[in-house]
Short mmCIF file of C-alpha atoms and ligand atoms in Angstrom, two decimals:
data_model
loop_
_atom_site.label_atom_id
_atom_site.label_comp_id
_atom_site.label_asym_id
_atom_site.label_seq_id
_atom_site.Cartn_x
_atom_site.Cartn_y
_atom_site.Cartn_z
CA MET N 972 -111.65 -11.90 -35.44
CA THR N 973 -108.92 -14.37 -36.27
CA HIS N 974 -108.02 -16.89 -33.57
CA THR N 975 -104.83 -18.19 -35.05
CA MET N 976 -101.47 -16.58 -35.60
CA GLN N 977 -98.23 -17.15 -37.47
CA ALA N 978 -95.26 -18.14 -35.33
CA ALA N 979 -91.72 -19.36 -36.08
CA GLN N 980 -90.60 -22.00 -33.59
CA VAL N 981 -87.53 -24.01 -32.71
CA GLU N 982 -88.54 -27.67 -32.75
CA GLN N 983 -85.02 -29.12 -32.73
CA PHE N 984 -81.76 -27.44 -31.77
CA GLY N 985 -79.57 -26.58 -34.73
CA GLN N 986 -82.44 -26.89 -37.24
CA PRO N 987 -84.25 -24.10 -39.12
CA LEU N 988 -87.25 -22.56 -37.38
CA VAL N 989 -90.59 -24.10 -38.35
CA PHE N 990 -93.49 -21.85 -39.38
CA LYS N 991 -96.73 -22.70 -37.63
CA GLU N 992 -100.31 -21.56 -37.38
CA LEU N 993 -100.95 -21.47 -33.60
CA GLU N 994 -103.88 -20.49 -31.40
CA VAL N 995 -103.70 -16.88 -30.25
CA PRO N 996 -103.09 -17.28 -26.50
CA THR N 997 -105.60 -15.93 -23.98
CA PRO N 998 -104.13 -13.87 -21.15
CA GLY N 999 -104.69 -15.47 -17.75
CA PRO N 1000 -104.89 -13.53 -14.47
CA GLY N 1001 -102.03 -11.05 -14.27
CA GLN N 1002 -101.05 -11.50 -17.94
CA ILE N 1003 -101.46 -9.34 -21.03
CA LEU N 1004 -101.68 -10.05 -24.74
CA VAL N 1005 -99.46 -8.00 -27.04
CA LYS N 1006 -100.04 -7.77 -30.81
CA THR N 1007 -96.54 -7.80 -32.29
CA GLU N 1008 -95.52 -4.88 -34.51
CA ALA N 1009 -91.80 -5.59 -34.71
CA CYS N 1010 -89.16 -7.89 -33.20
CA GLY N 1011 -85.39 -7.54 -33.44
CA VAL N 1012 -83.20 -10.55 -34.14
CA CYS N 1013 -80.48 -10.88 -31.49
CA HIS N 1014 -77.46 -13.18 -31.69
CA THR N 1015 -78.89 -14.74 -28.51
CA ASP N 1016 -81.79 -16.07 -30.62
CA LEU N 1017 -79.20 -17.96 -32.66
CA HIS N 1018 -77.58 -19.38 -29.48
CA ALA N 1019 -81.11 -20.37 -28.38
CA ARG N 1020 -81.86 -22.02 -31.72
CA ASN N 1021 -78.56 -23.92 -31.52
CA GLY N 1022 -79.02 -24.99 -27.87
CA ASP N 1023 -75.59 -23.45 -27.17
CA TRP N 1024 -75.91 -22.85 -23.44
CA PRO N 1025 -75.95 -25.08 -20.33
CA LEU N 1026 -79.50 -23.95 -19.45
CA LYS N 1027 -81.58 -25.10 -22.43
CA PRO N 1028 -85.07 -23.88 -23.27
CA PRO N 1029 -87.87 -26.47 -23.40
CA LEU N 1030 -88.81 -27.49 -26.97
CA PRO N 1031 -90.68 -26.30 -28.93
CA PHE N 1032 -90.44 -22.58 -28.27
CA THR N 1033 -90.82 -19.28 -30.10
CA PRO N 1034 -87.60 -17.18 -29.95
CA GLY N 1035 -87.44 -13.37 -30.05
CA HIS N 1036 -86.90 -11.04 -27.06
CA GLU N 1037 -86.97 -7.69 -28.83
CA GLY N 1038 -90.72 -7.80 -29.53
CA ILE N 1039 -92.61 -4.51 -29.54
CA GLY N 1040 -96.36 -4.27 -29.87
CA ILE N 1041 -99.67 -2.95 -28.69
CA VAL N 1042 -101.51 -4.31 -25.66
CA THR N 1043 -104.75 -5.78 -27.00
CA ALA N 1044 -106.14 -7.72 -24.02
CA LEU N 1045 -105.73 -7.70 -20.24
CA GLY N 1046 -106.08 -10.67 -17.92
CA ALA N 1047 -107.87 -10.28 -14.60
CA GLY N 1048 -106.33 -7.87 -12.13
CA VAL N 1049 -103.90 -6.12 -14.50
CA ARG N 1050 -103.33 -2.45 -13.66
CA ALA N 1051 -99.73 -1.76 -14.73
CA VAL N 1052 -100.66 -1.24 -18.42
CA LYS N 1053 -103.81 -0.54 -20.38
CA GLU N 1054 -105.15 -1.59 -23.75
CA GLY N 1055 -103.52 0.39 -26.54
CA ASP N 1056 -100.20 0.92 -24.74
CA ARG N 1057 -97.04 0.24 -26.78
CA VAL N 1058 -94.80 -2.13 -24.85
CA GLY N 1059 -91.74 -4.32 -25.36
CA VAL N 1060 -91.48 -7.94 -24.21
CA PRO N 1061 -87.83 -8.29 -23.23
CA TRP N 1062 -85.37 -11.04 -22.27
CA LEU N 1063 -86.22 -10.39 -18.60
CA TYR N 1064 -89.78 -11.64 -19.06
CA SER N 1065 -90.60 -11.86 -15.36
CA ALA N 1066 -89.02 -12.36 -11.94
CA CYS N 1067 -90.26 -13.20 -8.44
CA GLY N 1068 -90.12 -9.63 -7.12
CA HIS N 1069 -89.27 -10.72 -3.58
CA CYS N 1070 -85.85 -12.42 -3.41
CA GLU N 1071 -82.65 -10.70 -2.28
CA PHE N 1072 -81.77 -9.91 -5.92
CA CYS N 1073 -85.18 -8.57 -6.89
CA LEU N 1074 -85.18 -6.35 -3.81
CA ALA N 1075 -81.82 -4.93 -4.93
CA ALA N 1076 -83.07 -4.27 -8.49
CA GLN N 1077 -80.86 -7.13 -9.72
CA GLU N 1078 -83.82 -9.04 -11.08
CA PRO N 1079 -82.02 -10.48 -14.15
CA VAL N 1080 -80.29 -12.91 -11.74
CA CYS N 1081 -83.49 -13.86 -9.86
CA ALA N 1082 -83.61 -17.67 -9.54
CA ASP N 1083 -87.23 -17.56 -10.71
CA ALA N 1084 -86.61 -15.22 -13.64
CA GLN N 1085 -88.20 -16.26 -16.93
CA PHE N 1086 -86.62 -15.30 -20.23
CA GLY N 1087 -88.56 -14.08 -23.25
CA GLY N 1088 -88.08 -16.15 -26.40
CA TYR N 1089 -86.34 -18.80 -24.28
CA THR N 1090 -88.22 -20.16 -21.25
CA ARG N 1091 -91.33 -18.26 -22.43
CA ASN N 1092 -92.55 -17.86 -26.02
CA GLY N 1093 -91.25 -14.69 -27.62
CA GLY N 1094 -91.68 -12.22 -30.43
CA PHE N 1095 -91.27 -14.28 -33.60
CA ALA N 1096 -95.08 -14.58 -33.56
CA GLU N 1097 -98.01 -12.28 -34.28
CA TYR N 1098 -99.04 -12.22 -30.60
CA ILE N 1099 -97.04 -12.48 -27.37
CA LEU N 1100 -98.25 -13.20 -23.84
CA ALA N 1101 -96.43 -10.97 -21.37
CA ASP N 1102 -96.10 -10.06 -17.70
CA PRO N 1103 -97.23 -6.42 -17.40
CA ASN N 1104 -94.87 -5.85 -14.46
CA TYR N 1105 -91.78 -6.46 -16.60
CA VAL N 1106 -92.64 -5.10 -20.05
CA ALA N 1107 -90.71 -2.12 -21.43
CA HIS N 1108 -92.73 1.07 -21.78
CA ILE N 1109 -91.96 2.54 -25.20
CA PRO N 1110 -91.70 6.34 -25.12
CA ALA N 1111 -93.96 8.30 -27.46
CA GLY N 1112 -91.87 9.37 -30.43
CA LEU N 1113 -90.20 6.00 -30.92
CA SER N 1114 -91.72 3.71 -33.52
CA ALA N 1115 -91.95 -0.03 -32.91
CA VAL N 1116 -89.17 -0.87 -35.38
CA GLU N 1117 -86.90 1.82 -33.89
CA ALA N 1118 -87.55 0.61 -30.35
CA ALA N 1119 -87.07 -3.12 -30.98
CA PRO N 1120 -83.23 -3.30 -30.88
CA LEU N 1121 -83.12 -1.10 -27.79
CA ILE N 1122 -84.89 -3.52 -25.48
CA CYS N 1123 -82.05 -6.07 -25.66
CA ALA N 1124 -79.05 -4.80 -27.65
CA GLY N 1125 -79.56 -1.27 -26.31
CA ILE N 1126 -80.12 -1.99 -22.63
CA THR N 1127 -77.34 -4.61 -22.56
CA SER N 1128 -74.66 -2.40 -24.11
CA TYR N 1129 -75.75 0.62 -22.03
CA LYS N 1130 -75.78 -1.33 -18.75
CA GLY N 1131 -72.47 -2.99 -19.64
CA LEU N 1132 -70.89 0.43 -20.16
CA LYS N 1133 -72.20 1.58 -16.78
CA GLU N 1134 -70.74 -1.55 -15.21
CA THR N 1135 -67.24 -0.66 -16.53
CA GLN N 1136 -67.46 2.39 -14.23
CA ALA N 1137 -65.53 4.39 -16.83
CA ARG N 1138 -66.13 8.11 -16.35
CA PRO N 1139 -66.54 10.89 -18.93
CA GLY N 1140 -63.23 11.63 -20.62
CA GLN N 1141 -61.92 8.09 -20.09
CA TRP N 1142 -61.49 5.37 -22.69
CA VAL N 1143 -63.66 2.37 -23.40
CA VAL N 1144 -63.03 -0.44 -25.84
CA ILE N 1145 -66.11 -1.95 -27.42
CA SER N 1146 -65.23 -5.33 -28.92
CA GLY N 1147 -67.83 -6.54 -31.43
CA ILE N 1148 -69.63 -3.84 -33.43
CA GLY N 1149 -72.77 -5.76 -34.35
CA GLY N 1150 -76.24 -5.34 -32.87
CA LEU N 1151 -75.01 -4.61 -29.34
CA GLY N 1152 -71.77 -2.86 -30.27
CA HIS N 1153 -73.11 -0.36 -32.80
CA LEU N 1154 -75.49 0.88 -30.08
CA GLY N 1155 -72.72 0.68 -27.47
CA VAL N 1156 -70.59 3.11 -29.49
CA GLN N 1157 -73.46 5.62 -29.48
CA TYR N 1158 -74.27 5.21 -25.76
CA ALA N 1159 -70.58 5.58 -24.89
CA LYS N 1160 -70.24 8.81 -26.89
CA ALA N 1161 -73.44 10.16 -25.31
CA MET N 1162 -71.95 9.29 -21.90
CA GLY N 1163 -68.87 11.39 -22.65
CA LEU N 1164 -66.48 8.47 -23.12
CA HIS N 1165 -63.70 8.06 -25.68
CA VAL N 1166 -64.38 4.96 -27.78
CA CYS N 1167 -61.99 2.51 -29.38
CA ALA N 1168 -64.02 0.07 -31.51
CA VAL N 1169 -62.70 -3.44 -32.13
CA ASP N 1170 -64.05 -5.95 -34.64
CA ILE N 1171 -62.75 -8.48 -37.15
CA ASP N 1172 -64.64 -6.85 -40.02
CA ASP N 1173 -63.39 -3.57 -41.52
CA ALA N 1174 -66.91 -2.64 -42.67
CA LYS N 1175 -68.12 -2.80 -39.05
CA LEU N 1176 -65.16 -0.65 -38.03
CA ALA N 1177 -65.93 1.92 -40.73
CA HIS N 1178 -69.48 2.02 -39.39
CA ALA N 1179 -68.16 2.56 -35.84
CA THR N 1180 -66.18 5.56 -37.11
CA ARG N 1181 -69.33 6.99 -38.71
CA LEU N 1182 -71.09 6.54 -35.35
CA GLY N 1183 -68.39 8.54 -33.56
CA ALA N 1184 -65.70 6.05 -32.50
CA ASP N 1185 -62.41 7.88 -31.82
CA ALA N 1186 -60.21 4.93 -32.80
CA VAL N 1187 -60.72 1.55 -34.47
CA VAL N 1188 -58.62 -1.61 -34.37
CA ASN N 1189 -59.09 -4.81 -36.35
CA ALA N 1190 -58.90 -7.70 -33.86
CA LYS N 1191 -57.35 -9.94 -36.52
CA GLN N 1192 -54.19 -7.86 -36.86
CA ALA N 1193 -51.24 -9.46 -35.07
CA ASP N 1194 -50.60 -6.52 -32.74
CA ALA N 1195 -54.26 -5.69 -32.00
CA VAL N 1196 -53.69 -5.44 -28.24
CA ALA N 1197 -50.64 -3.19 -28.70
CA ALA N 1198 -52.61 -1.01 -31.12
CA VAL N 1199 -55.38 -0.52 -28.51
CA VAL N 1200 -52.87 0.20 -25.73
CA GLN N 1201 -51.24 2.78 -28.03
CA ALA N 1202 -54.55 4.40 -29.07
CA THR N 1203 -55.81 4.64 -25.50
CA GLY N 1204 -52.56 5.74 -23.86
CA GLY N 1205 -52.10 2.60 -21.76
CA GLY N 1206 -55.23 0.49 -22.19
CA ALA N 1207 -58.92 1.25 -21.83
CA HIS N 1208 -60.43 2.13 -18.45
CA GLY N 1209 -63.43 0.05 -19.46
CA VAL N 1210 -63.70 -2.81 -21.95
CA LEU N 1211 -67.05 -4.14 -23.14
CA ILE N 1212 -66.89 -7.45 -24.97
CA THR N 1213 -69.97 -8.14 -27.06
CA ALA N 1214 -68.28 -10.46 -29.58
CA PRO N 1215 -69.82 -13.93 -29.79
CA SER N 1216 -66.30 -15.33 -30.20
CA LEU N 1217 -63.97 -16.75 -27.50
CA PRO N 1218 -60.65 -15.20 -28.72
CA ALA N 1219 -62.15 -11.72 -28.15
CA PHE N 1220 -62.27 -12.36 -24.39
CA GLU N 1221 -58.62 -12.97 -23.56
CA GLN N 1222 -57.77 -10.17 -25.97
CA GLY N 1223 -60.20 -7.83 -24.21
CA VAL N 1224 -58.67 -8.57 -20.81
CA ARG N 1225 -55.26 -7.64 -22.25
CA MET N 1226 -56.68 -4.37 -23.61
CA THR N 1227 -57.78 -3.32 -20.10
CA ARG N 1228 -55.88 -0.56 -18.32
CA LYS N 1229 -54.40 -1.01 -14.84
CA HIS N 1230 -57.25 -0.88 -12.31
CA GLY N 1231 -59.68 -0.97 -15.23
CA CYS N 1232 -62.73 -3.19 -15.66
CA CYS N 1233 -63.44 -5.67 -18.41
CA VAL N 1234 -67.17 -6.38 -18.75
CA LEU N 1235 -68.26 -9.59 -20.48
CA VAL N 1236 -71.61 -9.62 -22.27
CA GLY N 1237 -71.05 -11.84 -25.33
CA ILE N 1238 -71.92 -15.46 -24.58
CA PRO N 1239 -70.26 -17.81 -27.07
CA PRO N 1240 -70.37 -21.33 -25.65
CA GLY N 1241 -67.18 -22.38 -23.85
CA GLU N 1242 -64.47 -20.86 -21.69
CA PHE N 1243 -61.49 -18.60 -22.21
CA PRO N 1244 -58.00 -18.61 -20.68
CA THR N 1245 -57.45 -15.83 -18.15
CA PRO N 1246 -53.95 -14.29 -18.17
CA LEU N 1247 -53.72 -14.57 -14.40
CA PHE N 1248 -50.48 -12.71 -13.73
CA GLU N 1249 -51.67 -9.79 -15.84
CA VAL N 1250 -55.06 -9.62 -14.13
CA VAL N 1251 -53.50 -9.73 -10.65
CA ALA N 1252 -50.51 -7.45 -11.22
CA LYS N 1253 -52.64 -4.86 -13.05
CA CYS N 1254 -55.50 -5.09 -10.51
CA ILE N 1255 -58.03 -5.71 -13.29
CA THR N 1256 -61.70 -6.46 -12.63
CA ILE N 1257 -63.46 -8.97 -14.88
CA ARG N 1258 -67.23 -8.76 -14.55
CA GLY N 1259 -70.24 -10.34 -16.20
CA SER N 1260 -73.29 -8.27 -17.09
CA PHE N 1261 -76.70 -9.68 -18.00
CA VAL N 1262 -79.19 -7.34 -19.74
CA GLY N 1263 -80.26 -4.78 -17.09
CA ASN N 1264 -83.05 -3.96 -14.67
CA ARG N 1265 -86.24 -2.05 -15.42
CA ARG N 1266 -84.67 1.28 -14.54
CA ASP N 1267 -81.80 0.58 -16.96
CA MET N 1268 -84.45 -0.20 -19.59
CA ALA N 1269 -86.16 3.17 -19.11
CA GLU N 1270 -82.80 4.97 -19.27
CA ALA N 1271 -81.68 3.11 -22.39
CA LEU N 1272 -84.95 3.99 -24.13
CA ALA N 1273 -84.73 7.62 -23.01
CA PHE N 1274 -81.37 8.09 -24.80
CA ALA N 1275 -83.14 7.08 -28.02
CA ALA N 1276 -86.24 9.18 -27.33
CA ASP N 1277 -83.85 12.14 -26.83
CA GLY N 1278 -82.28 11.45 -30.23
CA LYS N 1279 -78.85 10.51 -28.85
CA VAL N 1280 -78.94 6.88 -29.92
CA LYS N 1281 -80.51 5.36 -33.03
CA ALA N 1282 -80.37 1.72 -34.08
CA ASP N 1283 -79.42 0.98 -37.68
CA ILE N 1284 -82.03 -1.47 -38.82
CA GLU N 1285 -82.78 -3.69 -41.78
CA LEU N 1286 -86.43 -4.71 -42.02
CA GLN N 1287 -87.37 -8.27 -42.98
CA PRO N 1288 -90.59 -10.31 -42.90
CA LEU N 1289 -90.95 -13.22 -40.46
CA SER N 1290 -90.75 -15.61 -43.43
CA ALA N 1291 -87.07 -14.60 -43.88
CA ILE N 1292 -86.01 -15.54 -40.33
CA ASN N 1293 -83.96 -18.62 -41.30
CA GLN N 1294 -81.98 -16.69 -43.91
CA VAL N 1295 -81.39 -13.95 -41.33
CA PHE N 1296 -80.01 -16.57 -38.89
CA GLU N 1297 -77.64 -17.89 -41.58
CA ARG N 1298 -76.29 -14.39 -42.20
CA LEU N 1299 -76.01 -13.64 -38.47
CA ALA N 1300 -73.97 -16.82 -37.94
CA LYS N 1301 -71.53 -15.65 -40.64
CA GLY N 1302 -71.29 -12.07 -39.32
CA GLU N 1303 -73.07 -10.80 -42.44
CA VAL N 1304 -75.73 -8.67 -40.74
CA PRO N 1305 -74.47 -5.06 -40.76
CA SER N 1306 -76.15 -3.96 -37.49
CA ARG N 1307 -79.60 -5.28 -36.59
CA VAL N 1308 -82.37 -7.03 -38.49
CA VAL N 1309 -85.87 -6.24 -37.25
CA ILE N 1310 -88.79 -8.45 -38.22
CA ASP N 1311 -91.58 -6.16 -39.40
CA PHE N 1312 -95.10 -7.44 -38.67
CA SER N 1313 -96.95 -4.46 -40.11
CA PRO N 1314 -99.48 -5.45 -42.78
CA ARG N 1315 -98.07 -5.11 -46.27
P1 NAD G 1724 -73.95 -9.68 -33.70
O1 NAD G 1724 -73.76 -10.94 -34.46
O2 NAD G 1724 -74.92 -8.66 -34.18
O3 NAD G 1724 -72.55 -8.92 -33.53
C1 NAD G 1724 -71.37 -9.57 -33.19
C2 NAD G 1724 -70.18 -8.75 -33.71
O4 NAD G 1724 -68.97 -9.33 -33.18
C3 NAD G 1724 -70.04 -8.74 -35.22
O5 NAD G 1724 -69.86 -7.42 -35.68
C4 NAD G 1724 -68.79 -9.58 -35.47
O6 NAD G 1724 -68.07 -9.18 -36.64
C5 NAD G 1724 -68.00 -9.30 -34.21
N1 NAD G 1724 -66.94 -10.27 -33.88
C6 NAD G 1724 -66.91 -11.60 -34.17
N2 NAD G 1724 -65.76 -12.13 -33.71
C7 NAD G 1724 -65.05 -11.12 -33.15
C8 NAD G 1724 -63.79 -11.04 -32.52
N3 NAD G 1724 -63.00 -12.12 -32.36
N4 NAD G 1724 -63.37 -9.83 -32.05
C9 NAD G 1724 -64.15 -8.72 -32.19
N5 NAD G 1724 -65.36 -8.75 -32.79
C10 NAD G 1724 -65.80 -9.94 -33.27
O7 NAD G 1724 -74.33 -10.16 -32.21
P2 NAD G 1724 -75.15 -9.36 -31.07
O8 NAD G 1724 -76.61 -9.53 -31.31
O9 NAD G 1724 -74.54 -8.03 -30.91
O10 NAD G 1724 -74.81 -10.29 -29.79
C11 NAD G 1724 -73.46 -10.44 -29.39
C12 NAD G 1724 -73.32 -11.42 -28.23
O11 NAD G 1724 -73.90 -10.85 -27.06
C13 NAD G 1724 -74.00 -12.77 -28.41
O12 NAD G 1724 -73.15 -13.80 -27.86
C14 NAD G 1724 -75.26 -12.63 -27.58
O13 NAD G 1724 -75.77 -13.86 -27.12
C15 NAD G 1724 -74.75 -11.80 -26.44
N6 NAD G 1724 -75.78 -11.08 -25.68
C16 NAD G 1724 -75.63 -11.01 -24.34
C17 NAD G 1724 -76.52 -10.30 -23.58
C18 NAD G 1724 -76.33 -10.18 -22.11
O14 NAD G 1724 -77.28 -9.82 -21.41
N7 NAD G 1724 -75.14 -10.42 -21.59
C19 NAD G 1724 -77.61 -9.65 -24.20
C20 NAD G 1724 -77.71 -9.72 -25.59
C21 NAD G 1724 -76.78 -10.43 -26.33
ZN1 ZN G 1725 -80.71 -10.22 -26.99
ZN1 ZN G 1726 -86.45 -12.66 -7.44
#
């Protein structure tokens, strides 16, 4: 048995990941060891690599929070999973389980929450240590590579759509049709919503149309807000902003219908100007949404297991991760890259 593993780590913010041969970790009490089969590459991994956010991860660390694999070892006392189970190690790596937020199934905002591939080592490695109470349970019928994008991009876009409170037959705008957005379009259609897709890239918009979007608008066109208001008959009841780009946020607020809700999930560093009179006089809600809870995870995976949602994936080996980051930064990844760990 081999006792070392390949991992790609951030040693310095803004620098390429460094490939390392590390000890395979041993699960302590209450922990499990997962042998990685696949791990999606989220734009958040790029923010993490760049040190973009106020809360910075301790260096060095292994990014990746869409890791799927097989449980190969259990620490003492583990009952929630068994060896051989296929699980996902998500962004919500663990939480305290006892605070006011955990008790309300709002564990992503638990003050003690740990984040996979950020405050805990993640899936850009051949093995991942995980907390069995917070792993995603991958339904039979979904392969590891199919499941990977669902445990962050999927749950986040699905939960964000629920948070808009748009009802079947109403309109949602999805701004940013990348990893999150291309799944968001599919969840929204499966939820009975009308979808207006917004992006700065016509190829992404053409893809949204293929996935069922009812209208598309290029955010770069001068009258993009007017075009959305026109297409949706007065603005969208719900707006989901996944774009990692600040101009998309003010624009998204302006695309929101009276009494509608604009949900923010993209996290480019910085702030955006809020058109205050418009928000007040139109009674608009602006709301943040951060991944989802474990129930949201099960629901998001069930849509895929039922064949209603399918991630478009491009497989790459771990050795290509730095090139993948370069393309992601330029918006050149069509939907989602998944790192494939299967032996070749
Ligand atoms: P991605 O790079 O795959 O997709 C981003 C898309 O936005 C691309 O299609 C790009 O063309 C488009 N875009 C860029 N500028 C735009 C603009 N001005 N208007 C409209 N579209 C624009 O990224 P991703 O993996 O989908 O992640 C998107 C963002 O969501 C990142 O900031 C990431 O950190 C964040 N995120 C948040 C959560 C959460 O829980 N809130 C979870 C996952 C990811
Ligand atoms: Zn993510
Ligand atoms: Zn808690």
